[in-house]
Amino acid sequence: AFYSSSIEIMDLPESLEIIGGRAFEESKIREIHIPDQVKNIEDYAFRCCEELKTVSIGKGLQSLIGLTFLDCYVLDTITIAEDNPYLDAVDNVVYSKDHTSLFLYASGKVDPVYHILENVQTIEANSIRSTQFLEELYIPKSLTTISGLGIHNNLHLKSIYFQGDAPTLKSTFSIDSNAANLLIYRDPSTAGWDADKWIRFNLADWDPSNMVQIQGTFGDVSWNYEGDKGRIIFTGSGEIPDFTQGSPAPWNAYISD
């Protein structure tokens, strides 16, 4: 209906109940309000709306899939009416009302780090896709399933941290096409990471109970030790001293523990 339209802001009629597939695809729309009577938005309705930044959703929408706003790269604000009994938006991420399913992470959300809400059991298909700023993603113990392309094409996503057992990957492509150096961190006391769909990833140990954080400098070189990840990050340039058993590195005792 408005395919490739130049309209930037639109007020949809309050009587509208369905927004059809590809209705606004590749349009110039920047802001859209979904009226209370809308119960369903079909696939690709707002696909490639590359200027769309703000979406507000009324109380009637019953579900939302990632393909609805596929490739809306600057979309950074999603709100849902508080009296919607089906969906909830928390910090521009759309969940089921009971917070057991994650449906959509706004691609233009600027936070580099995100912690998925506790109690989430399923990351639905295409829900965390083509994010522009996401670098670190934290997964709660409650997660059991990642659907097809659930975490996909996030080119800056370098680390995913799992607190619980390995969830079921519904597809080989459930986690796919993210940063080339993506690391999957898991608690070594958890299970399921030897499954065929997981062993193809670069796995690393993560101890979320180790909260040690120490930092220091050597001239123009700064260092930061993160106990939970068991890693040291160096920034700057210059020489690092030659440490010995008698004169150990300042982080040595923590690594030994």
Short mmCIF file of C-alpha atoms in Angstrom, two decimals:
data_model
loop_
_atom_site.label_atom_id
_atom_site.label_comp_id
_atom_site.label_asym_id
_atom_site.label_seq_id
_atom_site.Cartn_x
_atom_site.Cartn_y
_atom_site.Cartn_z
CA ALA A 1 0.00 0.00 0.00
CA PHE A 2 2.83 2.42 0.87
CA TYR A 3 5.72 0.52 -0.69
CA SER A 4 8.65 2.90 -1.22
CA SER A 5 6.49 5.83 -0.12
CA SER A 6 8.10 9.19 0.73
CA ILE A 7 5.73 9.79 3.66
CA GLU A 8 7.75 10.32 6.86
CA ILE A 9 5.09 10.34 9.59
CA MET A 10 1.69 8.66 9.35
CA ASP A 11 -1.39 8.39 11.55
CA LEU A 12 -3.09 5.09 10.79
CA PRO A 13 -6.89 4.87 11.16
CA GLU A 14 -8.06 3.70 14.58
CA SER A 15 -10.29 1.08 12.94
CA LEU A 16 -7.33 -0.73 11.33
CA GLU A 17 -6.95 -4.36 12.47
CA ILE A 18 -4.23 -5.83 10.20
CA ILE A 19 -1.13 -4.33 8.58
CA GLY A 20 -0.37 -6.45 5.53
CA GLY A 21 2.94 -7.94 4.46
CA ARG A 22 5.35 -5.44 2.87
CA ALA A 23 2.82 -2.63 3.40
CA PHE A 24 5.52 -0.02 4.17
CA GLU A 25 8.54 -1.83 2.73
CA GLU A 26 11.38 0.52 1.69
CA SER A 27 9.33 3.59 2.57
CA LYS A 28 10.84 6.78 4.03
CA ILE A 29 8.71 6.64 7.14
CA ARG A 30 10.48 7.82 10.29
CA GLU A 31 7.82 7.35 12.94
CA ILE A 32 4.76 5.10 13.18
CA HIS A 33 2.06 4.53 15.78
CA ILE A 34 0.25 1.20 15.66
CA PRO A 35 -3.37 1.82 16.77
CA ASP A 36 -5.07 -0.14 19.56
CA GLN A 37 -7.28 -2.11 17.17
CA VAL A 38 -4.36 -3.63 15.22
CA LYS A 39 -4.07 -7.30 16.18
CA ASN A 40 -1.61 -8.54 13.58
CA ILE A 41 1.30 -7.20 11.52
CA GLU A 42 2.35 -9.50 8.70
CA ASP A 43 5.87 -10.43 7.56
CA TYR A 44 8.13 -7.69 6.17
CA ALA A 45 5.52 -4.97 6.76
CA PHE A 46 8.28 -2.41 7.49
CA ARG A 47 11.23 -4.16 5.87
CA CYS A 48 14.11 -1.88 4.82
CA CYS A 49 12.57 1.27 6.25
CA GLU A 50 16.05 2.69 6.67
CA GLU A 51 14.90 5.98 8.24
CA LEU A 52 12.44 4.47 10.73
CA LYS A 53 13.52 5.44 14.27
CA THR A 54 10.41 5.31 16.45
CA VAL A 55 7.61 2.78 16.78
CA SER A 56 4.79 2.93 19.33
CA ILE A 57 2.40 0.00 19.62
CA GLY A 58 -1.11 0.03 21.05
CA LYS A 59 -2.84 -2.41 23.34
CA GLY A 60 -4.23 -4.79 20.73
CA LEU A 61 -1.18 -6.27 18.98
CA GLN A 62 -0.97 -9.94 19.96
CA SER A 63 2.46 -10.91 18.65
CA LEU A 64 5.49 -9.44 16.91
CA ILE A 65 8.10 -11.22 14.82
CA GLY A 66 11.57 -10.04 13.91
CA LEU A 67 10.82 -10.03 10.18
CA THR A 68 8.30 -7.22 10.68
CA PHE A 69 11.08 -4.64 11.08
CA LEU A 70 13.82 -6.47 9.20
CA ASP A 71 16.73 -4.22 8.14
CA CYS A 72 15.41 -1.14 9.94
CA TYR A 73 18.92 -0.20 10.95
CA VAL A 74 18.24 3.08 12.80
CA LEU A 75 15.19 1.88 14.74
CA ASP A 76 16.13 2.73 18.32
CA THR A 77 12.84 3.37 20.13
CA ILE A 78 10.01 0.87 20.60
CA THR A 79 7.22 1.40 23.11
CA ILE A 80 4.11 -0.66 23.84
CA ALA A 81 0.96 0.41 25.65
CA GLU A 82 1.11 -0.66 29.30
CA ASP A 83 -2.36 -2.23 29.05
CA ASN A 84 -1.34 -4.51 26.16
CA PRO A 85 -1.93 -7.99 27.68
CA TYR A 86 0.33 -9.80 25.17
CA LEU A 87 3.54 -7.80 24.75
CA ASP A 88 5.91 -5.65 26.78
CA ALA A 89 8.72 -3.35 25.68
CA VAL A 90 11.62 -3.01 28.11
CA ASP A 91 14.44 -0.67 27.15
CA ASN A 92 13.50 -0.91 23.45
CA VAL A 93 13.39 -4.70 23.43
CA VAL A 94 10.05 -6.47 22.89
CA TYR A 95 9.14 -9.45 25.10
CA SER A 96 6.04 -11.49 25.73
CA LYS A 97 4.05 -10.05 28.60
CA ASP A 98 5.33 -12.75 30.96
CA HIS A 99 8.92 -12.16 29.79
CA THR A 100 9.44 -15.79 28.73
CA SER A 101 10.04 -14.95 25.03
CA LEU A 102 12.16 -12.27 23.38
CA PHE A 103 10.64 -11.14 20.08
CA LEU A 104 12.56 -8.09 18.88
CA TYR A 105 15.70 -6.15 19.76
CA ALA A 106 15.69 -2.70 18.13
CA SER A 107 18.49 -2.76 15.57
CA GLY A 108 19.50 0.85 16.23
CA LYS A 109 19.61 0.52 20.03
CA VAL A 110 22.89 2.21 20.93
CA ASP A 111 23.93 0.18 24.00
CA PRO A 112 27.04 -1.96 23.37
CA VAL A 113 26.14 -4.32 26.25
CA TYR A 114 22.76 -5.94 26.91
CA HIS A 115 21.51 -8.32 29.60
CA ILE A 116 18.44 -10.30 28.51
CA LEU A 117 15.76 -10.32 31.19
CA GLU A 118 15.66 -13.11 33.73
CA ASN A 119 12.97 -15.75 33.06
CA VAL A 120 13.36 -15.60 29.27
CA GLN A 121 13.14 -19.15 27.92
CA THR A 122 13.13 -18.54 24.15
CA ILE A 123 14.89 -16.14 21.80
CA GLU A 124 12.49 -16.17 18.88
CA ALA A 125 13.49 -16.28 15.20
CA ASN A 126 15.10 -13.13 13.79
CA SER A 127 14.74 -11.31 17.09
CA ILE A 128 18.33 -10.10 17.63
CA ARG A 129 19.32 -9.35 14.08
CA SER A 130 21.44 -6.77 12.27
CA THR A 131 22.09 -4.72 15.41
CA GLN A 132 24.38 -1.77 14.81
CA PHE A 133 26.02 -1.35 18.22
CA LEU A 134 25.67 -4.55 20.23
CA GLU A 135 29.04 -6.01 21.31
CA GLU A 136 28.30 -8.11 24.41
CA LEU A 137 25.15 -10.12 25.11
CA TYR A 138 24.35 -11.79 28.46
CA ILE A 139 21.97 -14.75 28.54
CA PRO A 140 20.08 -15.81 31.71
CA LYS A 141 20.05 -19.33 33.17
CA SER A 142 16.41 -19.70 32.20
CA LEU A 143 17.05 -19.79 28.43
CA THR A 144 16.25 -23.14 26.83
CA THR A 145 15.86 -22.37 23.10
CA ILE A 146 17.29 -20.13 20.40
CA SER A 147 15.15 -20.24 17.27
CA GLY A 148 16.37 -19.99 13.68
CA LEU A 149 18.40 -16.83 13.03
CA GLY A 150 17.61 -15.79 16.58
CA ILE A 151 21.02 -14.08 16.95
CA HIS A 152 22.03 -13.23 13.41
CA ASN A 153 24.12 -10.78 11.41
CA ASN A 154 25.27 -8.68 14.37
CA LEU A 155 28.60 -7.64 12.98
CA HIS A 156 29.90 -6.04 16.18
CA LEU A 157 28.76 -8.84 18.50
CA LYS A 158 32.02 -10.28 19.84
CA SER A 159 30.90 -12.01 23.04
CA ILE A 160 27.86 -13.95 24.24
CA TYR A 161 27.78 -15.00 27.91
CA PHE A 162 25.61 -17.95 28.98
CA GLN A 163 24.82 -18.38 32.67
CA GLY A 164 23.11 -21.77 32.32
CA ASP A 165 23.27 -24.98 30.32
CA ALA A 166 23.61 -24.86 26.55
CA PRO A 167 20.20 -24.03 25.08
CA THR A 168 18.74 -25.94 22.15
CA LEU A 169 19.65 -24.41 18.80
CA LYS A 170 16.64 -24.91 16.54
CA SER A 171 18.82 -24.39 13.48
CA THR A 172 22.47 -24.50 12.52
CA PHE A 173 21.91 -20.81 11.81
CA SER A 174 20.39 -19.94 15.20
CA ILE A 175 23.61 -18.06 15.97
CA ASP A 176 25.12 -17.03 12.66
CA SER A 177 26.99 -14.32 10.74
CA ASN A 178 28.02 -12.30 13.78
CA ALA A 179 31.50 -10.88 14.40
CA ALA A 180 34.17 -13.12 12.90
CA ASN A 181 35.93 -13.37 16.28
CA LEU A 182 32.77 -14.18 18.27
CA LEU A 183 33.44 -15.98 21.55
CA ILE A 184 30.82 -18.03 23.38
CA TYR A 185 31.44 -17.82 27.13
CA ARG A 186 29.93 -20.50 29.35
CA ASP A 187 30.21 -21.50 32.98
CA PRO A 188 32.40 -24.66 32.97
CA SER A 189 30.06 -26.26 35.51
CA THR A 190 27.16 -26.22 33.02
CA ALA A 191 26.27 -28.92 30.49
CA GLY A 192 25.43 -29.47 26.83
CA TRP A 193 28.30 -27.62 25.17
CA ASP A 194 29.62 -30.76 23.48
CA ALA A 195 26.54 -31.01 21.24
CA ASP A 196 27.22 -30.93 17.49
CA LYS A 197 25.68 -27.51 16.95
CA TRP A 198 27.83 -25.94 19.68
CA ILE A 199 31.26 -27.41 19.07
CA ARG A 200 31.70 -25.36 15.89
CA PHE A 201 31.88 -22.18 17.98
CA ASN A 202 34.88 -20.76 19.82
CA LEU A 203 34.05 -21.58 23.45
CA ALA A 204 35.63 -19.97 26.52
CA ASP A 205 35.14 -20.36 30.26
CA TRP A 206 33.29 -17.73 32.24
CA ASP A 207 32.92 -17.57 36.02
CA PRO A 208 30.15 -15.05 36.77
CA SER A 209 30.78 -15.43 40.52
CA ASN A 210 34.32 -14.02 40.19
CA MET A 211 33.82 -10.28 40.50
CA VAL A 212 37.50 -9.32 40.78
CA GLN A 213 38.33 -6.19 38.79
CA ILE A 214 41.84 -4.72 39.06
CA GLN A 215 43.64 -2.28 36.83
CA GLY A 216 46.89 -0.38 36.55
CA THR A 217 49.46 1.12 34.19
CA PHE A 218 53.00 0.59 32.96
CA GLY A 219 54.00 3.96 31.56
CA ASP A 220 51.69 4.55 28.60
CA VAL A 221 50.23 1.03 28.76
CA SER A 222 47.02 0.52 30.75
CA TRP A 223 45.78 -2.90 31.81
CA ASN A 224 42.51 -4.20 33.22
CA TYR A 225 41.96 -7.68 34.65
CA GLU A 226 38.39 -9.03 34.53
CA GLY A 227 38.03 -11.98 36.89
CA ASP A 228 34.75 -13.36 35.57
CA LYS A 229 36.15 -13.69 32.06
CA GLY A 230 39.67 -14.60 33.16
CA ARG A 231 41.19 -12.08 30.78
CA ILE A 232 43.51 -9.08 30.80
CA ILE A 233 42.97 -6.19 28.40
CA PHE A 234 45.91 -3.98 27.47
CA THR A 235 45.55 -0.57 25.85
CA GLY A 236 48.17 1.89 24.70
CA SER A 237 51.71 1.27 23.52
CA GLY A 238 55.02 0.76 25.26
CA GLU A 239 57.06 -1.83 27.10
CA ILE A 240 55.69 -4.24 29.72
CA PRO A 241 58.14 -5.26 32.46
CA ASP A 242 59.68 -8.74 32.51
CA PHE A 243 57.99 -10.40 35.48
CA THR A 244 59.66 -13.17 37.48
CA GLN A 245 58.64 -15.57 40.24
CA GLY A 246 60.23 -13.21 42.73
CA SER A 247 58.63 -10.16 41.16
CA PRO A 248 55.31 -11.39 39.74
CA ALA A 249 52.74 -9.48 37.69
CA PRO A 250 50.19 -7.60 39.82
CA TRP A 251 47.37 -9.82 38.52
CA ASN A 252 49.23 -13.07 39.11
CA ALA A 253 47.60 -13.94 42.44
CA TYR A 254 44.11 -13.54 41.02
CA ILE A 255 44.83 -15.73 38.03
CA SER A 256 46.31 -18.39 40.29
CA ASP A 257 43.09 -18.44 42.31
#
